Tab-separated table of C-alpha atoms and ligand atoms in Angstrom:
chain	number	residue	atom	x	y	z
A	11	MET	CA	-14.127	39.131	70.845
A	12	ILE	CA	-16.080	37.983	67.788
A	13	LYS	CA	-16.606	40.920	65.687
A	14	VAL	CA	-20.003	40.651	63.509
A	15	ALA	CA	-21.333	43.919	60.849
A	16	THR	CA	-24.374	43.880	59.532
A	17	ILE	CA	-24.544	46.139	56.043
A	18	ALA	CA	-27.867	48.160	55.914
A	19	GLY	CA	-30.341	51.238	56.530
A	20	SER	CA	-30.880	53.462	59.593
A	21	ASP	CA	-33.723	52.912	61.204
A	22	ALA	CA	-34.455	56.824	62.932
A	23	SER	CA	-37.049	55.518	64.887
A	24	GLY	CA	-34.555	52.159	66.341
A	25	GLY	CA	-36.854	49.474	66.381
A	26	ALA	CA	-35.307	47.825	63.114
A	27	GLY	CA	-32.419	47.894	60.432
A	28	LEU	CA	-29.458	48.456	61.736
A	29	GLU	CA	-30.343	49.634	65.064
A	30	ALA	CA	-31.829	46.492	65.208
A	31	ASP	CA	-28.932	44.056	64.503
A	32	LEU	CA	-26.900	46.457	66.446
A	33	LYS	CA	-28.826	45.043	69.814
A	34	THR	CA	-29.326	41.986	68.832
A	35	PHE	CA	-25.029	41.705	68.419
A	36	GLU	CA	-24.217	42.541	72.018
A	37	GLU	CA	-27.430	40.935	73.613
A	38	PHE	CA	-25.083	37.009	71.807
A	39	GLY	CA	-21.563	39.028	73.621
A	40	LEU	CA	-20.341	40.669	70.086
A	41	TYR	CA	-18.503	42.934	68.539
A	42	GLY	CA	-20.768	45.055	66.352
A	43	MET	CA	-20.021	47.537	63.359
A	44	ALA	CA	-22.172	48.157	60.844
A	45	ALA	CA	-22.165	50.365	57.450
A	46	VAL	CA	-25.319	52.290	56.729
A	47	THR	CA	-26.995	52.224	53.678
A	48	LEU	CA	-29.395	54.764	54.075
A	49	ILE	CA	-31.544	56.792	56.525
A	50	ALA	CA	-35.774	55.751	56.631
A	51	THR	CA	-36.851	58.194	58.203
A	52	MET	CA	-41.536	58.068	59.813
A	53	ASP	CA	-42.843	61.904	59.477
A	54	PRO	CA	-45.390	62.179	63.001
A	55	ASN	CA	-47.486	65.048	60.865
A	56	ASN	CA	-48.294	62.629	57.884
A	57	GLY	CA	-49.495	59.116	59.079
A	58	TRP	CA	-45.522	57.588	59.931
A	59	ALA	CA	-44.868	58.442	55.951
A	60	HIS	CA	-41.389	57.427	55.629
A	61	GLY	CA	-38.789	59.091	53.210
A	62	VAL	CA	-35.971	56.695	52.447
A	63	PHE	CA	-32.390	59.662	52.019
A	64	PRO	CA	-29.188	57.062	50.557
A	65	ILE	CA	-25.857	57.417	51.783
A	66	GLY	CA	-24.456	58.030	48.227
A	67	GLU	CA	-21.253	55.207	46.791
A	68	ALA	CA	-18.138	56.919	47.998
A	69	ALA	CA	-18.850	56.933	52.020
A	70	LEU	CA	-21.178	53.294	51.728
A	71	ARG	CA	-17.963	51.491	49.685
A	72	ALA	CA	-15.345	53.641	53.462
A	73	GLN	CA	-17.794	52.255	55.647
A	74	LEU	CA	-16.957	49.068	53.613
A	75	GLU	CA	-13.818	49.132	53.480
A	76	THR	CA	-13.337	49.495	57.128
A	77	VAL	CA	-15.478	46.989	58.937
A	78	PHE	CA	-14.310	44.804	56.112
A	79	ARG	CA	-10.138	45.578	55.989
A	80	GLY	CA	-10.051	47.547	58.616
A	81	VAL	CA	-11.392	44.754	60.454
A	82	GLY	CA	-12.565	41.691	59.351
A	83	PRO	CA	-16.000	40.405	60.385
A	84	ALA	CA	-16.185	36.343	61.125
A	85	ALA	CA	-19.638	36.995	60.192
A	86	VAL	CA	-22.128	39.799	58.129
A	87	LYS	CA	-26.196	40.562	57.500
A	88	SER	CA	-27.200	42.708	55.031
A	89	GLY	CA	-31.078	43.915	55.239
A	90	MET	CA	-32.137	47.751	53.069
A	91	LEU	CA	-29.657	48.652	50.163
A	92	GLY	CA	-31.870	50.691	48.554
A	93	SER	CA	-30.068	50.857	45.130
A	94	GLY	CA	-27.640	49.192	42.986
A	95	TYR	CA	-24.892	49.996	43.915
A	96	ALA	CA	-24.992	49.058	47.404
A	97	VAL	CA	-26.068	45.682	45.968
A	98	ASP	CA	-23.219	45.725	43.763
A	99	LEU	CA	-20.723	46.787	47.063
A	100	CYS	CA	-22.206	44.011	49.041
A	101	ALA	CA	-21.630	42.001	46.313
A	102	GLU	CA	-17.700	42.979	45.717
A	103	PHE	CA	-17.142	42.373	49.624
A	104	ILE	CA	-18.296	39.837	50.420
A	105	ALA	CA	-17.294	38.596	48.161
A	106	GLY	CA	-13.904	39.686	48.616
A	107	CYS	CA	-13.471	39.352	52.028
A	108	GLY	CA	-13.684	35.892	53.855
A	109	VAL	CA	-16.839	35.522	56.343
A	110	ARG	CA	-17.943	32.479	58.000
A	111	GLY	CA	-21.497	32.909	57.470
A	112	TYR	CA	-22.853	36.006	55.700
A	113	VAL	CA	-26.420	35.837	55.963
A	114	LEU	CA	-28.959	37.858	53.474
A	115	ASP	CA	-32.808	38.966	54.876
A	116	PRO	CA	-33.692	40.102	50.848
A	117	VAL	CA	-35.461	43.277	52.333
A	118	MET	CA	-38.041	43.870	50.037
A	119	VAL	CA	-40.994	45.084	51.700
A	120	CYS	CA	-41.263	47.541	55.471
A	121	LYS	CA	-44.587	46.455	57.772
A	122	GLY	CA	-45.112	50.548	58.003
A	123	ALA	CA	-44.877	51.276	54.112
A	124	GLY	CA	-46.708	48.165	54.017
A	125	GLU	CA	-45.726	47.976	49.705
A	126	ALA	CA	-42.464	46.462	47.842
A	127	LEU	CA	-38.922	48.740	47.957
A	128	ASN	CA	-36.667	48.726	44.628
A	129	PRO	CA	-38.686	45.917	43.527
A	130	GLU	CA	-36.464	47.582	40.731
A	131	LEU	CA	-33.289	46.080	43.165
A	132	ASN	CA	-35.235	42.326	43.719
A	133	ALA	CA	-32.826	41.171	40.122
A	134	ALA	CA	-30.231	41.993	41.428
A	135	ILE	CA	-30.337	40.564	44.947
A	136	GLY	CA	-31.277	37.790	43.356
A	137	GLU	CA	-28.460	37.789	41.422
A	138	LYS	CA	-25.398	39.245	43.174
A	139	LEU	CA	-25.905	38.340	46.846
A	140	LEU	CA	-27.941	34.839	46.737
A	141	PRO	CA	-24.916	33.299	45.008
A	142	LEU	CA	-22.752	34.395	48.011
A	143	ALA	CA	-25.120	33.827	50.718
A	144	ARG	CA	-24.302	30.791	53.708
A	145	VAL	CA	-28.032	31.326	54.776
A	146	VAL	CA	-31.398	33.771	53.047
A	147	THR	CA	-34.518	34.733	54.871
A	148	PRO	CA	-37.674	35.772	53.194
A	149	ASN	CA	-40.425	36.545	54.087
A	150	LEU	CA	-43.725	34.751	52.417
A	151	PHE	CA	-44.322	38.017	50.094
A	152	GLU	CA	-40.222	37.974	49.176
A	153	ALA	CA	-39.919	33.961	48.733
A	154	GLU	CA	-42.262	34.791	46.754
A	155	GLN	CA	-40.533	37.202	44.951
A	156	LEU	CA	-37.359	35.224	44.688
A	157	SER	CA	-38.745	32.143	43.735
A	158	GLY	CA	-41.361	33.033	41.594
A	159	VAL	CA	-43.809	30.386	43.035
A	160	LYS	CA	-47.146	32.522	44.389
A	161	ASN	CA	-49.590	32.466	46.082
A	162	ILE	CA	-48.277	31.086	49.486
A	163	VAL	CA	-50.290	29.863	51.744
A	164	ASP	CA	-49.004	26.304	53.151
A	165	VAL	CA	-45.710	24.908	53.992
A	166	GLU	CA	-45.900	23.143	50.784
A	167	GLY	CA	-45.200	26.339	49.226
A	168	MET	CA	-42.892	27.932	51.184
A	169	LYS	CA	-40.614	24.509	50.274
A	170	ALA	CA	-41.342	25.172	46.711
A	171	ALA	CA	-39.906	28.474	46.972
A	172	ALA	CA	-37.555	26.782	49.843
A	173	LYS	CA	-35.320	24.361	46.481
A	174	ALA	CA	-36.473	27.478	43.725
A	175	ILE	CA	-34.098	29.718	45.866
A	176	CYS	CA	-31.410	26.941	46.689
A	177	ASP	CA	-31.796	26.664	43.100
A	178	ARG	CA	-30.397	30.668	42.236
A	179	GLY	CA	-27.170	29.372	44.376
A	180	ALA	CA	-28.155	29.985	47.907
A	181	ARG	CA	-27.083	27.738	49.943
A	182	ALA	CA	-29.903	27.434	52.770
A	183	VAL	CA	-32.971	29.282	52.581
A	184	PHE	CA	-35.121	29.547	55.716
A	185	VAL	CA	-38.751	30.880	54.124
A	186	LYS	CA	-40.740	32.618	57.350
A	187	GLY	CA	-44.324	31.958	58.181
A	188	GLY	CA	-44.531	33.984	60.801
A	189	ALA	CA	-48.428	35.612	61.365
A	190	LYS	CA	-48.786	35.999	57.901
A	191	LEU	CA	-49.329	31.679	57.666
A	192	ALA	CA	-51.004	31.352	60.106
A	193	ALA	CA	-53.884	33.492	59.130
A	194	CYS	CA	-54.115	31.830	56.117
A	195	GLY	CA	-54.651	28.887	57.813
A	196	GLY	CA	-51.586	28.248	57.100
A	197	ALA	CA	-49.666	26.653	60.219
A	198	ALA	CA	-51.924	25.784	63.572
A	199	ARG	CA	-53.503	28.893	66.082
A	200	GLY	CA	-50.831	30.726	68.218
A	201	ARG	CA	-47.863	28.998	66.109
A	202	ALA	CA	-45.169	30.453	63.797
A	203	VAL	CA	-43.423	28.259	62.045
A	204	ASP	CA	-41.040	28.613	59.963
A	205	VAL	CA	-38.773	26.191	56.619
A	206	LEU	CA	-35.631	25.785	57.138
A	207	PHE	CA	-33.636	24.146	53.730
A	208	ASP	CA	-30.462	23.187	52.785
A	209	GLY	CA	-30.334	22.031	49.651
A	210	ALA	CA	-30.909	18.667	50.777
A	211	ARG	CA	-32.831	18.266	53.862
A	212	PHE	CA	-36.132	19.996	54.894
A	213	GLU	CA	-36.822	21.733	58.456
A	214	LEU	CA	-39.841	22.737	60.085
A	215	VAL	CA	-39.322	25.110	62.736
A	216	GLU	CA	-41.990	25.642	65.227
A	217	GLY	CA	-42.373	28.549	68.129
A	218	PRO	CA	-45.067	30.335	69.316
A	219	LEU	CA	-46.544	32.624	67.647
A	220	VAL	CA	-47.178	36.357	69.535
A	221	ASP	CA	-49.292	37.293	70.090
A	222	THR	CA	-49.094	40.928	69.082
A	223	ARG	CA	-49.444	43.865	66.536
A	224	TRP	CA	-46.081	45.700	68.088
A	225	THR	CA	-43.696	43.907	65.237
A	226	HIS	CA	-41.426	45.731	64.038
A	227	GLY	CA	-38.077	44.540	63.802
A	228	ALA	CA	-38.655	41.262	64.262
A	229	GLY	CA	-36.983	40.076	60.666
A	230	CYS	CA	-34.323	42.398	61.043
A	231	THR	CA	-33.381	40.590	64.542
A	232	THR	CA	-34.030	37.015	63.319
A	233	ALA	CA	-31.504	37.382	61.084
A	234	ALA	CA	-29.144	39.281	62.261
A	235	ALA	CA	-29.574	36.696	65.515
A	236	MET	CA	-27.941	33.890	63.269
A	237	CYS	CA	-26.139	36.224	62.271
A	238	ALA	CA	-24.779	36.297	65.913
A	239	GLY	CA	-24.985	32.510	66.047
A	240	LEU	CA	-23.362	30.945	62.850
A	241	ALA	CA	-20.367	33.768	63.776
A	242	ALA	CA	-19.998	32.389	67.216
A	243	GLY	CA	-19.525	28.876	65.471
A	244	LEU	CA	-22.405	27.417	65.440
A	245	SER	CA	-23.373	25.100	63.021
A	246	LEU	CA	-27.432	27.126	61.193
A	247	MET	CA	-29.992	24.580	62.263
A	248	GLU	CA	-28.209	25.202	65.703
A	249	ALA	CA	-28.073	29.142	64.339
A	250	VAL	CA	-32.010	28.941	63.464
A	251	ARG	CA	-33.382	27.227	66.485
A	252	ALA	CA	-31.039	30.670	68.427
A	253	ALA	CA	-32.275	32.958	66.324
A	254	LYS	CA	-36.762	31.404	66.987
A	255	VAL	CA	-36.401	30.774	70.895
A	256	PHE	CA	-34.884	34.523	70.935
A	257	VAL	CA	-37.481	36.823	68.700
A	258	ALA	CA	-40.073	35.654	70.480
A	259	LEU	CA	-38.704	36.380	73.683
A	260	SER	CA	-37.909	39.848	71.909
A	261	LEU	CA	-41.673	39.570	70.640
A	262	SER	CA	-42.965	38.420	74.249
A	263	HIS	CA	-41.910	41.954	75.320
A	264	SER	CA	-42.443	44.220	72.549
A	265	PHE	CA	-44.132	47.654	73.080
A	266	ALA	CA	-46.427	50.368	71.836
A	267	LEU	CA	-43.142	53.862	70.378
A	268	ASN	CA	-46.443	55.495	68.317
A	269	GLU	CA	-49.735	54.923	67.577
A	270	TRP	CA	-48.204	53.494	64.392
A	271	VAL	CA	-45.230	52.163	65.791
A	272	GLY	CA	-43.919	48.971	68.297
A	273	PRO	CA	-40.648	46.803	67.982
A	274	GLY	CA	-39.661	43.947	70.045
A	275	ASN	CA	-37.251	44.107	72.639
A	276	PRO	CA	-33.862	42.024	71.969
A	277	SER	CA	-33.062	42.556	75.862
A	278	ALA	CA	-35.560	40.520	76.879
A	279	TRP	CA	-33.897	36.921	77.216
A	280	ARG	CA	-32.684	38.099	80.150
A	281	VAL	CA	-35.732	39.133	82.189
A	282	GLY	CA	-37.320	35.691	80.687
A	283	PHE	CA	-40.169	34.267	79.203
A	284	LEU	CA	-42.143	33.451	82.039
A	285	ASN	CA	-42.136	36.904	83.132
A	286	ALA	CA	-43.598	38.316	79.023
A	287	LYS	CA	-46.896	40.758	79.321
A	288	PRO	CA	-49.816	38.579	80.246
A	289	GLY	CA	-51.697	36.904	76.853
A	290	MET	CA	-48.471	37.417	75.747
A	291	ARG	CA	-46.937	33.944	76.908
B	475	PXL	O1	-38.308	46.656	58.728
B	475	PXL	C1	-37.813	46.529	57.469
B	475	PXL	C2	-36.805	47.696	57.084
B	475	PXL	C3	-35.451	47.272	57.182
B	475	PXL	N1	-34.153	47.934	56.846
B	475	PXL	C4	-34.780	49.961	57.686
B	475	PXL	C5	-36.558	49.397	57.695
B	475	PXL	C6	-37.127	49.150	57.997
B	475	PXL	C7	-38.851	48.976	58.276
B	475	PXL	O2	-39.090	50.174	58.276
B	475	PXL	O3	-36.808	51.614	58.132
B	475	PXL	C8	-34.018	50.995	57.302
């Protein structure tokens, strides 16, 4: 059995965070483990306002001992870390235990919350985790933060950011253009365009832009699917392409949880793209 792990926050609503990661690992037929860094809650009596409850340093270290020294994942991804000690522990265990791939999802914004989370951690993520990553998966906002490139609205901006992020030590960068790039006019209408840079070559990765407002957890799912692919021995390009198809299928079966939030459906590939809801193909 191929084992994979996520170091991430728990999304109590189930659509993002380690819940999305574990569902994704399961769909790839892998054995998933999780070290939880924080618990994110959402208040139905206050407009779905987010709460964050960090897991203490000792409890996080004990989980990482279990996952890395007790079992040993083939690949690992990290998501929302939430504290300086979580960044340090992540670096310590990933550097200290060999893994086939480390996918760094530099979660700095949460769609529901709308503003930067823990901006004080961005420097530490860039300095301590970037150099360990097989691939980093920023969205446009996160790519701007990590690269210093401002106002990314097109593929040229994404390429400049990807190059700057590789220069900081990442082996590869996958900048996600998503709906924002299309809204800026940087991608053709109805297309979701991402840029992969491996330090030498740029690769445009294109797919259908699924027309839905229910995209909660799409970033987590993308990184988890790449992690699963790397764990299973796919090349980075193969893992990226598998993740892209997997997420498009997931989004084409997305649904509302309530008036505020709706996730993709990671089991969608079993139903099939052609069975997606009308208007979502
Ligand atoms: O989608 C970003 C994200 C990541 N991790 C956790 C979250 C969220 C957004 O809600 O709750 C735990």
